[in-house]
PDB file of C-alpha atoms and ligand atoms in Angstrom:
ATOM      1  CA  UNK A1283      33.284  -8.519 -22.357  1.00 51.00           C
ATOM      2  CA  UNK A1284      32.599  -6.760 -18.914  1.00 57.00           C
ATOM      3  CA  UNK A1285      29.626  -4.968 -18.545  1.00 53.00           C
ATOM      4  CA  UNK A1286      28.954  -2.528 -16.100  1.00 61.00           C
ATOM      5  CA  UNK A1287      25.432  -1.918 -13.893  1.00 60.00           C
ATOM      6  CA  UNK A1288      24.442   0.736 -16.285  1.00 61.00           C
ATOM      7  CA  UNK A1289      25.034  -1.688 -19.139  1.00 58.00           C
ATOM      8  CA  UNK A1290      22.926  -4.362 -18.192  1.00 51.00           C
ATOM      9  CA  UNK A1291      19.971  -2.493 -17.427  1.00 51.00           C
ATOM     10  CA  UNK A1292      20.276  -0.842 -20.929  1.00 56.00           C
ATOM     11  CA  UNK A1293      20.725  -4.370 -22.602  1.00 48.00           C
ATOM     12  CA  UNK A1294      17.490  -5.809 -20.600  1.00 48.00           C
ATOM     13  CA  UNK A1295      15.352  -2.325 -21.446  1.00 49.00           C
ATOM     14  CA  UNK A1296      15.999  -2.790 -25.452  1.00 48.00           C
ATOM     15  CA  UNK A1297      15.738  -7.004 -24.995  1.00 46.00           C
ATOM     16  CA  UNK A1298      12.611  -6.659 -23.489  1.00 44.00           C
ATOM     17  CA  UNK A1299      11.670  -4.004 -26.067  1.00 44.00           C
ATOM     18  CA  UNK A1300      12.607  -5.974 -28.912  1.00 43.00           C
ATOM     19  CA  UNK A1301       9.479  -8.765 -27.729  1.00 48.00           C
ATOM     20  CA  UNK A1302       6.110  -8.307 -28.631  1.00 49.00           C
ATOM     21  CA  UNK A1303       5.265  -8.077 -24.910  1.00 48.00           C
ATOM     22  CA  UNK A1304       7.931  -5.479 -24.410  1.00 50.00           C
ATOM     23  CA  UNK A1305       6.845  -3.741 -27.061  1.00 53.00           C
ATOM     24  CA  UNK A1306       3.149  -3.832 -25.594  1.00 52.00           C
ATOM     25  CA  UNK A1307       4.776  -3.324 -22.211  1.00 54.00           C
ATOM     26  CA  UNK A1308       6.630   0.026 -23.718  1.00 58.00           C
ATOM     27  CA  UNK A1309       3.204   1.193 -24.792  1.00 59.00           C
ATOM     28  CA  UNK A1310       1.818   1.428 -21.492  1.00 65.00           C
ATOM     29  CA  UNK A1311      -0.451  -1.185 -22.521  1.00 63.00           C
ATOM     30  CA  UNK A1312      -0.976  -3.896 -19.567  1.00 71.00           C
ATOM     31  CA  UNK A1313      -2.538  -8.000 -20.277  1.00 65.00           C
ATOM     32  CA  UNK A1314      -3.201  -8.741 -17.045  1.00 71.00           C
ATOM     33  CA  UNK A1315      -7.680  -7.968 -18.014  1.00 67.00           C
ATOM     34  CA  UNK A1316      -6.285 -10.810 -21.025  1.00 66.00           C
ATOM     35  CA  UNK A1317      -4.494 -12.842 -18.714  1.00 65.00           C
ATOM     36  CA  UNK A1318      -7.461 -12.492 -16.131  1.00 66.00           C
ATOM     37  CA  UNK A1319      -9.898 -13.230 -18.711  1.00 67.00           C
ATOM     38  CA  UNK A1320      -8.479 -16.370 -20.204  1.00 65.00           C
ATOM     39  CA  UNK A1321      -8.119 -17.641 -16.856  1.00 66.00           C
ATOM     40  CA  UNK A1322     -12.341 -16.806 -16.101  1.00 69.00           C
ATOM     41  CA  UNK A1323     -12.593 -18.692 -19.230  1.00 74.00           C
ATOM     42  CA  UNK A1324     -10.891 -21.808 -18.436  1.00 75.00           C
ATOM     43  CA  UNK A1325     -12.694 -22.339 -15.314  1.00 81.00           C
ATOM     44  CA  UNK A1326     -16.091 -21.028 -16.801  1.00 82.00           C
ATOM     45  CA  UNK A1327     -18.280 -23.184 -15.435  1.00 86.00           C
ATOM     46  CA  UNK A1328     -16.303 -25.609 -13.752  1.00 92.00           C
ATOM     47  CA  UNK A1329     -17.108 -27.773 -10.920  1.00 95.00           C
ATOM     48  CA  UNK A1330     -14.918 -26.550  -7.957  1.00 96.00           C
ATOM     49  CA  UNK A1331     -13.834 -29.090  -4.968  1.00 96.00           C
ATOM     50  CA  UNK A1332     -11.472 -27.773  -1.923  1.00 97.00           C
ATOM     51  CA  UNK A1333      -8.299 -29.964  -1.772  1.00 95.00           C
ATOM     52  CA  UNK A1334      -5.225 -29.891  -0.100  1.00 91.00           C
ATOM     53  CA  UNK A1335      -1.759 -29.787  -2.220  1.00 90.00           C
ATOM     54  CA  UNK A1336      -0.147 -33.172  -1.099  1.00 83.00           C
ATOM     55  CA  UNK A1337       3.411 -32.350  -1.631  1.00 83.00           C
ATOM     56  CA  UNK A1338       4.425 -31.830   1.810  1.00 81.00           C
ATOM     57  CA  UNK A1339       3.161 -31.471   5.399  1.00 75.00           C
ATOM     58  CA  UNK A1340       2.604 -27.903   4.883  1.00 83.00           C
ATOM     59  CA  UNK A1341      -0.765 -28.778   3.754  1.00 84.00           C
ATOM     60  CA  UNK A1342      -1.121 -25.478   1.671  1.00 92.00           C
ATOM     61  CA  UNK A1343      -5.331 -25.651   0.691  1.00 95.00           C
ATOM     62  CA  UNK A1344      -6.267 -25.489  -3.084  1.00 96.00           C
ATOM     63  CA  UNK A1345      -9.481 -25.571  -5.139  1.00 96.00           C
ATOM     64  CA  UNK A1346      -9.335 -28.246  -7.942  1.00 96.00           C
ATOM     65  CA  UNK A1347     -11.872 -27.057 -11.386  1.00 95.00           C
ATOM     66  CA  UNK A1348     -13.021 -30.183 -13.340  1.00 95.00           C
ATOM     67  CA  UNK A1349     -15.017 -30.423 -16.514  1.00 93.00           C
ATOM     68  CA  UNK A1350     -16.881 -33.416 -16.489  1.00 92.00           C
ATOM     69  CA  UNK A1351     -14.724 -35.340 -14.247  1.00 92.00           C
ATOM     70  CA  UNK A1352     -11.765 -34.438 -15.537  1.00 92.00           C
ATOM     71  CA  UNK A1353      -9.123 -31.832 -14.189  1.00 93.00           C
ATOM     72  CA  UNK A1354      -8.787 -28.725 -15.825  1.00 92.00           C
ATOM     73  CA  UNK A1355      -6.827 -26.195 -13.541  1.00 93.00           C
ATOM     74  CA  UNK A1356      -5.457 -26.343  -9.987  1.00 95.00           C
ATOM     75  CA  UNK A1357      -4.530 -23.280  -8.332  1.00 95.00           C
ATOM     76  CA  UNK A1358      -4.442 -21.732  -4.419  1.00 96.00           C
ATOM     77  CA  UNK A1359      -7.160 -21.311  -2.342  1.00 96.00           C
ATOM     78  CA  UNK A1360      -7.267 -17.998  -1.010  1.00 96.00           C
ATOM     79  CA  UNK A1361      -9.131 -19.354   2.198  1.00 96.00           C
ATOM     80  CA  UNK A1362      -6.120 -20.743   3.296  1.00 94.00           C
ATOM     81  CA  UNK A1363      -5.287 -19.369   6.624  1.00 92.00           C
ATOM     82  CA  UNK A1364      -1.605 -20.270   6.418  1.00 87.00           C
ATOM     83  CA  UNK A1365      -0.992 -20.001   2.620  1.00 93.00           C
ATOM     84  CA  UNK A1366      -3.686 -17.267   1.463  1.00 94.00           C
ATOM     85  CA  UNK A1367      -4.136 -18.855  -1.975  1.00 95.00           C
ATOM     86  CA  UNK A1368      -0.440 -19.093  -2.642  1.00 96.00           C
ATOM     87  CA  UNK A1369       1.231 -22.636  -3.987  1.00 96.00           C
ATOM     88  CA  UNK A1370       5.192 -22.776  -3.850  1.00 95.00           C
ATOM     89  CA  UNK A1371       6.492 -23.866  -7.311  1.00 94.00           C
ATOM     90  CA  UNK A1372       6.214 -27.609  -6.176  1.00 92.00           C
ATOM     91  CA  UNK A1373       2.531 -26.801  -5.451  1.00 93.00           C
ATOM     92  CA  UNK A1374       1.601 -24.609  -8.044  1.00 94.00           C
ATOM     93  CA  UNK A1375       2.987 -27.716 -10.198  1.00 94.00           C
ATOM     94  CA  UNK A1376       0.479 -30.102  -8.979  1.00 92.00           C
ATOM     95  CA  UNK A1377      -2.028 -30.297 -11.981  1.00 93.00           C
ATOM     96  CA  UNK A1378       1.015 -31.907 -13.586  1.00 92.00           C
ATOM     97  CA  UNK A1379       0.579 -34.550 -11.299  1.00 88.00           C
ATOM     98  CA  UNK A1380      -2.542 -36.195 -12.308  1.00 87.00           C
ATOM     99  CA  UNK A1381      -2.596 -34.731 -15.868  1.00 89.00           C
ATOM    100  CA  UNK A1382       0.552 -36.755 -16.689  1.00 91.00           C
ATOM    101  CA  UNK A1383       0.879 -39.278 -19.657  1.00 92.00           C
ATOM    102  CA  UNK A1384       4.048 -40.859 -17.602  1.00 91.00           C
ATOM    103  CA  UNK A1385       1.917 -41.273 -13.778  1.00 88.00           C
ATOM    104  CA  UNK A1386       1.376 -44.477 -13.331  1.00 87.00           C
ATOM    105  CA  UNK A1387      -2.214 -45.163 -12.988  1.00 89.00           C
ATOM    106  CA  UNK A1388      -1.907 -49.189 -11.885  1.00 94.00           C
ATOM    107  CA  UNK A1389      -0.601 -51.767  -9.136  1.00 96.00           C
ATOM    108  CA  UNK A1390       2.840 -53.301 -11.185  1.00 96.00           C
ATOM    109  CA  UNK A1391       4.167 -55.962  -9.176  1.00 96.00           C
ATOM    110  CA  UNK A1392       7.607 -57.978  -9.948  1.00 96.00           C
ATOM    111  CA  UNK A1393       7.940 -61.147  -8.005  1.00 93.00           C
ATOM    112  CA  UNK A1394      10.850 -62.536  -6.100  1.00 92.00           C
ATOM    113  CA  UNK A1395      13.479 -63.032  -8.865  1.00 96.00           C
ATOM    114  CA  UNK A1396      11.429 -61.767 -11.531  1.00 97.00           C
ATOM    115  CA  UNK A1397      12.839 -59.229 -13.987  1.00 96.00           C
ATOM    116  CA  UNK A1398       9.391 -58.414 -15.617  1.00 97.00           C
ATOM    117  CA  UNK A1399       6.586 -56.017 -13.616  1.00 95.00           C
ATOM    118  CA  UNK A1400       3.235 -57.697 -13.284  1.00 96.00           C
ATOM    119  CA  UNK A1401      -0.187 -55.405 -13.509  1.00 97.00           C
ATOM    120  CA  UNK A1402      -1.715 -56.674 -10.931  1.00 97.00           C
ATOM    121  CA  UNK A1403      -5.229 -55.969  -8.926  1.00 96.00           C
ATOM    122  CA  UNK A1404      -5.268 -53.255  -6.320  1.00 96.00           C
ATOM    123  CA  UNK A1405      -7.318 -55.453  -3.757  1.00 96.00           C
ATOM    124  CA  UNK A1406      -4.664 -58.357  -4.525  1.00 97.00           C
ATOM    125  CA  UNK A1407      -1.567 -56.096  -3.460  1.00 97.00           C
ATOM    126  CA  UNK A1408      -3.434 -54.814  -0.693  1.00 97.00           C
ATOM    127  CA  UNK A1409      -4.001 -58.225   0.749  1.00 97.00           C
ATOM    128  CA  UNK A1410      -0.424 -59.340  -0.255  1.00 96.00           C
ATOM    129  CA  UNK A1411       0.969 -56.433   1.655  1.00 96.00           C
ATOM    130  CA  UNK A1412      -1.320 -57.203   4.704  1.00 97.00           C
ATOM    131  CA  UNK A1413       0.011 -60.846   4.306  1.00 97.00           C
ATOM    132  CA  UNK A1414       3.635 -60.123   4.485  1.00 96.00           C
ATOM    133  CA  UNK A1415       3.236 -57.531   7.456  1.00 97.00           C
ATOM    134  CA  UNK A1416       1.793 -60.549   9.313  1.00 97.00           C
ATOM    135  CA  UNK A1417       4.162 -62.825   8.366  1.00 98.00           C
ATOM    136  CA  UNK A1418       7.365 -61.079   9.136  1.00 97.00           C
ATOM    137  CA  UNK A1419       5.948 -59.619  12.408  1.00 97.00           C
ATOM    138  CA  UNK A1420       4.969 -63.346  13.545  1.00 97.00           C
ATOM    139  CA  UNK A1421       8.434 -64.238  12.484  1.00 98.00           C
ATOM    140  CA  UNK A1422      10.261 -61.752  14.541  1.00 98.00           C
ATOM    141  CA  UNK A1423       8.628 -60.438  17.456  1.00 98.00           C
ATOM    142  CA  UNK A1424      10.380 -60.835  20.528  1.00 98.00           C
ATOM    143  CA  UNK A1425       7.984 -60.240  23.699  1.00 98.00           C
ATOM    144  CA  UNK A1426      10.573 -60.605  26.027  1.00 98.00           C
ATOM    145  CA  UNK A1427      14.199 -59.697  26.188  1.00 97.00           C
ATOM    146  CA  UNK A1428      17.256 -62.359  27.221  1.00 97.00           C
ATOM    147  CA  UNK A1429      17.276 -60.225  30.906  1.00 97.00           C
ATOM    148  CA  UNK A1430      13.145 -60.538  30.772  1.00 97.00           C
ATOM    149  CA  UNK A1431      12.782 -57.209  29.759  1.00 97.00           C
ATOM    150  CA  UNK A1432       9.316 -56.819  28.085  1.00 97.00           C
ATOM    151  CA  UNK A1433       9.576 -54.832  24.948  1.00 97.00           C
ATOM    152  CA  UNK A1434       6.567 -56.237  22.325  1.00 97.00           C
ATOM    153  CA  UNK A1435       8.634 -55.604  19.145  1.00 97.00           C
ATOM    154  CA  UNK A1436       9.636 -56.843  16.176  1.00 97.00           C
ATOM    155  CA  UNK A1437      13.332 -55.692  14.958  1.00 96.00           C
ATOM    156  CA  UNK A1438      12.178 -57.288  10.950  1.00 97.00           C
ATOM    157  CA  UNK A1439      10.416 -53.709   9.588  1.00 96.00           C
ATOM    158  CA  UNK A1440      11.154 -50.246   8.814  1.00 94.00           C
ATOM    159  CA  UNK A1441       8.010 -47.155   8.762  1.00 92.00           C
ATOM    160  CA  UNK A1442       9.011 -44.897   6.737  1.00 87.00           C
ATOM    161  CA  UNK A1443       6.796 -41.844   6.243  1.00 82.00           C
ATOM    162  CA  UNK A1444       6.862 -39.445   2.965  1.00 77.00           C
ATOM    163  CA  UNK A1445       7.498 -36.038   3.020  1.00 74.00           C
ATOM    164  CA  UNK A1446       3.960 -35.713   0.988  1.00 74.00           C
ATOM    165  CA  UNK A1447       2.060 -36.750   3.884  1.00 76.00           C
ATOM    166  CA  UNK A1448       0.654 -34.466   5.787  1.00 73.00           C
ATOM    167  CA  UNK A1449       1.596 -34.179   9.619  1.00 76.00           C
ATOM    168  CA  UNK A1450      -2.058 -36.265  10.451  1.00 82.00           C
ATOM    169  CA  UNK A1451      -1.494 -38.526   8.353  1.00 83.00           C
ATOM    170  CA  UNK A1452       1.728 -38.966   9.394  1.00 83.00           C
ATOM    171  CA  UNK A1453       0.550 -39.400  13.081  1.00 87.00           C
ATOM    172  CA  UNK A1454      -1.370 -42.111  12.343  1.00 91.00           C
ATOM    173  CA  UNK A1455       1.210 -44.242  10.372  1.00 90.00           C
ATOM    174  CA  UNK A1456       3.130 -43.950  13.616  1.00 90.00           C
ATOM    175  CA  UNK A1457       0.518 -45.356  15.695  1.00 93.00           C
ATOM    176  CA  UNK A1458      -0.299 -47.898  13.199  1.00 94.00           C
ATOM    177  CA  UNK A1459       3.374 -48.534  13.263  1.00 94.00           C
ATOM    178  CA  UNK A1460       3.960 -48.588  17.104  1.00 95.00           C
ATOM    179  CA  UNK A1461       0.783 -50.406  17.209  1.00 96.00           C
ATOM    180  CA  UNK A1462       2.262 -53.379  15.532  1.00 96.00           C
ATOM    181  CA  UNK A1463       5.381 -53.143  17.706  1.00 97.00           C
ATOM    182  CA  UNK A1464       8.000 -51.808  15.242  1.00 97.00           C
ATOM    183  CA  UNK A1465      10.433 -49.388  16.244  1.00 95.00           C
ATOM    184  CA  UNK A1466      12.620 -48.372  13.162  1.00 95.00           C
ATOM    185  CA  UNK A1467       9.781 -45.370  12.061  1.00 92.00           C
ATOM    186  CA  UNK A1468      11.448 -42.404  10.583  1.00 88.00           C
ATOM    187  CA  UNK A1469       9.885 -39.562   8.265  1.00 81.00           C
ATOM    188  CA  UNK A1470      11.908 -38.972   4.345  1.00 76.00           C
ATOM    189  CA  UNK A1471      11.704 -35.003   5.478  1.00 71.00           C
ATOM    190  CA  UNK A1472      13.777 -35.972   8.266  1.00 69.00           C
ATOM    191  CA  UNK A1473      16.277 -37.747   6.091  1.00 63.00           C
TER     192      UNK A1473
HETATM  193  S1  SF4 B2426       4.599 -28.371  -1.493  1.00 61.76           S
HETATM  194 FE1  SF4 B2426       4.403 -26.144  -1.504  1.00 61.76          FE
HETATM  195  S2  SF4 B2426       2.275 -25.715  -2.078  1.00 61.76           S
HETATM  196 FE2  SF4 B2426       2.412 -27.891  -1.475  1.00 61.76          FE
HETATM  197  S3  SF4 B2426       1.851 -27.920   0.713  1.00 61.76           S
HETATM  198 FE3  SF4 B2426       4.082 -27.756   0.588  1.00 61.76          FE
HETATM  199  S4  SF4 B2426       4.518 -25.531   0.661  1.00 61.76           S
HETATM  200 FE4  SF4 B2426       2.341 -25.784   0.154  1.00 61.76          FE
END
């Protein structure tokens, strides 16, 4: 069935007139007072903190309502010079990302070989990540090339930064990075 301009708007007009909220709509009558007022409600006296959305080096500012400690709404703060309280959909997302029954909340580790994750101490996979940075850049660097070249490096590690960090944060990985003499550092956005 084809249907012309003027027959798709008439379908959408009785559609939307066959809904409750067309209906309401078609009636002149408007929810956003409701709409506004639920909203007051849910953040009625909330404890707002200023946050940052973390999805991407945008950095687009948001204010985060809790309830006793916990999270109750996340939206955009409208003090944002760059973003004037707007989220994209990714950001506007974001109280999905710690109100989530499938986020993982602890360290799993699965050992060399291993088919089974471990839930393991955040201090101990701190200190076994600091162990095996060490390690490998011991192993590997090269101070000086075959011609005498100096160059500091190791070739044995890769940086790779996330598109959810922010461009300062992002800085200083690099430095840490460069710091330790690897040269492989590269950004996901860029990938
Ligand atoms: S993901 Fe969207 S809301 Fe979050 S910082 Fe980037 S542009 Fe802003």
């Amino acid at each position: 069935m084809q249907l012309g301009r003027r027959d798709f708007l008439q379908l959408a007009t009785s559609a939307g007139a066959g809904t409750a909220i067309g209906g309401l709509a078609g009636l002149g009558v408007t929810l956003a007072p409701a709409v506004a007022r639920a909203q007051e409600l849910r953040i009625k006296d909330a404890k707002t903190t200023p946050s940052i959305c973390p999805f991407c080096s945008v950095g687009c500012a948001t204010l985060i309502h809790t309830v006793d400690g916990k999270i109750v709404n996340i939206e955009g703060d409208p003090r944002s010079p760059h973003s004037e309280g707007t989220l994209c959909p990714k950001g506007a997302a974001i109280y999905q990302l710690h109100m989530n029954p499938n986020r993982a909340t602890k360290v799993l580790h699965r050992k060399p070989g291993a088919s089974d994750w471990e839930v393991v101490e955040l201090e101990w996979a701190m200190d076994r990540v600091a162990e095996l940075v060490k390690k490998t850049r011991d192993d590997t660097f090269i101070e000086k090339l075959p011609n005498g070249k100096l160059v500091n490096m190791t070739p044995a590690m890769f940086g790779l930064g996330g598109a959810t960090l922010d461009s300062e944060f992002n800085h200083v990985c690099q430095k840490f990075w460069r710091g330790l003499g690897v040269v492989a550092i590269e950004n996901q956005a860029r990938i």
